[in-house]
CSV table of C-alpha atoms in Angstrom, one decimal:
chain,number,residue,atom,x,y,z
W,37,ILE,CA,-41.6,-96.8,11.5
W,38,LYS,CA,-40.0,-97.9,14.8
W,39,ASP,CA,-36.6,-98.1,13.0
W,40,TYR,CA,-37.1,-94.6,11.7
W,41,ALA,CA,-38.4,-92.9,14.8
W,42,THR,CA,-36.7,-92.2,18.1
W,43,LYS,CA,-37.3,-94.7,20.9
W,44,LYS,CA,-39.7,-92.2,22.6
W,45,GLN,CA,-41.5,-91.5,19.4
W,46,GLY,CA,-41.8,-95.2,18.7
W,47,GLU,CA,-43.5,-95.8,22.1
W,48,ALA,CA,-45.8,-92.9,21.5
W,49,ILE,CA,-46.8,-94.1,18.0
W,50,THR,CA,-47.5,-97.6,19.4
W,51,ASP,CA,-49.8,-96.0,22.0
W,52,ILE,CA,-51.6,-93.9,19.3
W,53,LEU,CA,-52.0,-96.8,17.0
W,54,ASP,CA,-53.4,-99.0,19.8
W,55,ALA,CA,-55.8,-96.2,20.7
W,56,GLN,CA,-56.9,-95.8,17.1
W,57,ALA,CA,-57.3,-99.5,16.6
W,58,ASP,CA,-59.7,-99.5,19.6
W,59,ALA,CA,-61.5,-96.5,18.0
W,60,ILE,CA,-61.9,-98.4,14.8
W,61,ASP,CA,-63.1,-101.5,16.5
W,62,ASN,CA,-65.7,-99.5,18.4
W,63,ALA,CA,-66.6,-97.1,15.6
W,64,THR,CA,-70.3,-96.5,14.9
W,65,SER,CA,-69.8,-94.6,11.8
W,66,ALA,CA,-67.6,-94.4,8.7
W,67,GLN,CA,-66.5,-90.9,9.8
W,68,ALA,CA,-65.2,-92.3,13.1
W,69,VAL,CA,-63.1,-94.9,11.1
W,70,ILE,CA,-61.7,-92.2,8.8
W,71,THR,CA,-60.8,-90.0,11.7
W,72,ALA,CA,-59.0,-92.8,13.5
W,73,TYR,CA,-57.1,-93.6,10.3
W,74,GLN,CA,-56.1,-90.0,9.7
W,75,THR,CA,-54.9,-89.7,13.3
W,76,SER,CA,-52.7,-92.7,12.8
W,77,VAL,CA,-51.3,-91.5,9.5
W,78,THR,CA,-50.6,-88.1,11.0
W,79,ALA,CA,-48.8,-89.6,14.0
W,80,MET,CA,-46.4,-91.4,11.5
W,81,ASP,CA,-45.6,-88.4,9.3
W,82,LYS,CA,-41.8,-88.6,8.7
W,83,GLY,CA,-41.2,-84.9,8.3
W,84,THR,CA,-43.0,-84.1,11.5
W,85,LEU,CA,-41.3,-86.9,13.4
W,86,LEU,CA,-37.9,-85.7,12.2
W,87,ALA,CA,-38.6,-82.0,13.1
W,88,GLU,CA,-39.8,-83.0,16.6
W,89,ALA,CA,-36.9,-85.3,17.2
W,90,LYS,CA,-34.4,-82.6,16.2
W,91,ASN,CA,-36.1,-80.0,18.5
W,92,ASP,CA,-36.1,-82.5,21.4
W,93,ALA,CA,-32.5,-83.5,20.7
W,94,LEU,CA,-31.3,-79.9,20.6
W,95,ALA,CA,-33.0,-79.3,23.9
W,96,GLN,CA,-31.4,-82.4,25.5
W,97,ILE,CA,-28.0,-81.5,24.3
W,98,THR,CA,-28.4,-78.0,25.9
W,99,THR,CA,-29.5,-79.5,29.2
W,100,LEU,CA,-26.7,-82.1,29.2
W,101,ILE,CA,-24.0,-79.7,28.3
W,102,GLU,CA,-25.2,-77.3,31.0
W,103,SER,CA,-25.1,-80.1,33.6
W,104,TYR,CA,-21.5,-81.0,32.4
W,105,LYS,CA,-20.5,-77.4,32.7
W,106,ALA,CA,-21.7,-77.3,36.3
W,107,LYS,CA,-19.7,-80.5,37.0
W,108,TYR,CA,-16.6,-79.9,34.9
W,109,GLY,CA,-16.5,-76.1,34.8
W,110,GLY,CA,-12.9,-76.0,33.8
W,111,LEU,CA,-13.9,-77.4,30.4
W,112,SER,CA,-16.5,-74.8,29.6
W,113,SER,CA,-15.0,-73.8,26.2
W,114,GLU,CA,-14.5,-77.4,25.2
W,115,LEU,CA,-18.0,-78.3,26.2
W,116,ASP,CA,-19.4,-75.4,24.1
W,117,ALA,CA,-17.4,-76.6,21.1
W,118,LEU,CA,-18.8,-80.2,21.7
W,119,LYS,CA,-22.3,-78.7,22.0
W,120,ALA,CA,-21.8,-76.9,18.6
W,121,GLU,CA,-20.5,-80.1,17.0
W,122,LYS,CA,-23.4,-82.2,18.3
W,123,ASN,CA,-26.0,-79.5,17.3
W,124,THR,CA,-24.7,-79.5,13.8
W,125,ALA,CA,-24.8,-83.3,13.7
W,126,ILE,CA,-28.5,-83.2,14.9
W,127,GLU,CA,-29.4,-80.5,12.4
W,128,THR,CA,-28.1,-82.8,9.6
W,129,ALA,CA,-29.6,-86.0,10.9
W,130,GLU,CA,-31.7,-87.7,8.4
W,131,THR,CA,-33.7,-89.7,10.7
W,132,PRO,CA,-35.2,-89.2,14.2
W,133,ALA,CA,-33.4,-92.4,15.3
W,134,GLY,CA,-30.1,-90.7,14.2
W,135,THR,CA,-30.7,-88.0,16.8
W,136,ASP,CA,-30.8,-90.7,19.5
W,137,ILE,CA,-27.4,-92.0,18.4
W,138,ILE,CA,-25.9,-88.5,18.5
W,139,ILE,CA,-27.2,-87.9,22.0
W,140,ASP,CA,-26.1,-91.4,23.1
W,141,GLN,CA,-22.5,-90.5,22.0
W,142,LEU,CA,-22.3,-87.3,24.1
W,143,ASP,CA,-21.3,-89.0,27.4
W,144,ALA,CA,-18.3,-90.7,25.8
W,145,ALA,CA,-17.3,-87.5,24.1
W,146,VAL,CA,-17.3,-85.7,27.5
W,147,VAL,CA,-15.1,-88.5,29.0
W,148,ASP,CA,-12.7,-88.0,26.0
W,149,LEU,CA,-12.6,-84.3,26.9
W,150,LEU,CA,-11.7,-85.2,30.5
W,151,ILE,CA,-9.0,-87.5,29.3
W,152,ALA,CA,-7.5,-84.9,26.9
W,153,ASP,CA,-7.5,-82.4,29.8
W,154,ILE,CA,-5.1,-84.6,31.8
W,155,GLY,CA,-2.2,-83.5,29.6
W,156,GLN,CA,1.3,-84.9,29.5
W,157,ILE,CA,2.6,-86.9,32.5
W,158,ASN,CA,6.3,-87.0,33.0
W,159,ASN,CA,9.0,-87.1,35.6
W,160,ASP,CA,9.4,-83.3,35.5
W,161,LEU,CA,6.1,-82.5,37.0
W,162,THR,CA,6.1,-80.2,40.1
W,163,GLU,CA,4.3,-81.3,43.2
W,164,ILE,CA,1.4,-79.0,42.4
W,165,GLU,CA,1.2,-80.2,38.7
W,166,ALA,CA,1.4,-83.9,39.9
W,167,GLU,CA,-1.5,-83.3,42.3
W,168,THR,CA,-3.5,-81.6,39.5
W,169,ALA,CA,-2.8,-84.5,37.2
W,170,LYS,CA,-3.9,-87.0,39.9
W,171,GLU,CA,-7.2,-85.1,40.3
W,172,LYS,CA,-7.8,-85.0,36.5
W,173,ILE,CA,-7.0,-88.7,36.2
W,174,ALA,CA,-9.4,-89.5,39.0
W,175,LEU,CA,-12.1,-87.3,37.5
W,176,ALA,CA,-11.7,-89.0,34.1
W,177,GLU,CA,-11.7,-92.5,35.6
W,178,GLU,CA,-14.8,-91.7,37.6
W,179,ALA,CA,-16.6,-90.4,34.6
W,180,TYR,CA,-15.5,-93.4,32.5
W,181,ASN,CA,-16.5,-95.9,35.2
W,182,SER,CA,-20.0,-94.3,35.4
W,183,LEU,CA,-20.7,-95.2,31.7
W,184,SER,CA,-22.5,-98.2,30.6
W,185,ASP,CA,-20.5,-101.0,28.9
W,186,ALA,CA,-21.8,-99.9,25.5
W,187,LYS,CA,-20.9,-96.2,26.1
W,188,LYS,CA,-17.4,-97.2,27.4
W,189,GLN,CA,-16.9,-98.7,23.9
W,190,GLN,CA,-17.4,-95.2,22.4
W,191,VAL,CA,-14.6,-93.6,24.4
W,192,SER,CA,-11.8,-93.2,21.9
W,193,LYS,CA,-9.2,-92.0,24.4
W,194,PHE,CA,-9.3,-94.8,26.9
W,195,ILE,CA,-5.8,-96.0,26.0
W,196,THR,CA,-4.6,-92.4,26.7
W,197,LEU,CA,-6.2,-92.6,30.1
W,198,ARG,CA,-4.4,-95.9,30.9
W,199,GLU,CA,-1.1,-94.5,29.7
W,200,ALA,CA,-1.6,-91.4,32.0
W,201,VAL,CA,-2.3,-93.7,34.9
W,202,ALA,CA,0.8,-95.8,34.2
W,203,ALA,CA,3.0,-92.7,33.7
W,204,MET,CA,1.7,-91.3,37.0
W,205,GLN,CA,2.5,-94.5,38.8
W,206,GLU,CA,6.0,-94.5,37.2
W,207,SER,CA,6.7,-91.0,38.2
W,208,ASP,CA,5.0,-91.1,41.6
W,209,ASP,CA,5.6,-94.0,43.9
W,210,THR,CA,2.7,-92.8,46.1
W,211,TYR,CA,0.1,-93.0,43.3
């Protein structure tokens, strides 16, 4: 069941099974054993686990997106679109563990949005455009560097970020 459930659910199920094993070991009646068994089986119901995982994941996505909006307000509409995309993925997830994967991918997707927001860097940038580009690059690099190594591997636009840095260095000797 641990391969099916979310990490959080797997830990909770382990605790329930341990408690019910103790209850069975200390049972003084057949009814106590039956009750402990039923509690264990109920805790591992796949339909219930999936519904709970989806509800938890949808709440997590909302919380995470709102925190990203507070940090990256200029990307509000893109973050709303990302939220809708992830919510759809969660609704169609076939296992609770699948919802963990979707949530895990969110941080890298936000970094990809930040990188996409940098735009095109060229020698024709005005001073204000160059300063804005530098700020966007710094923000994307900071977000990227805050990711774990595993999450960095999920960033699909990393090369675009490196290209933006190189282009900025080429067009601005002070960068």
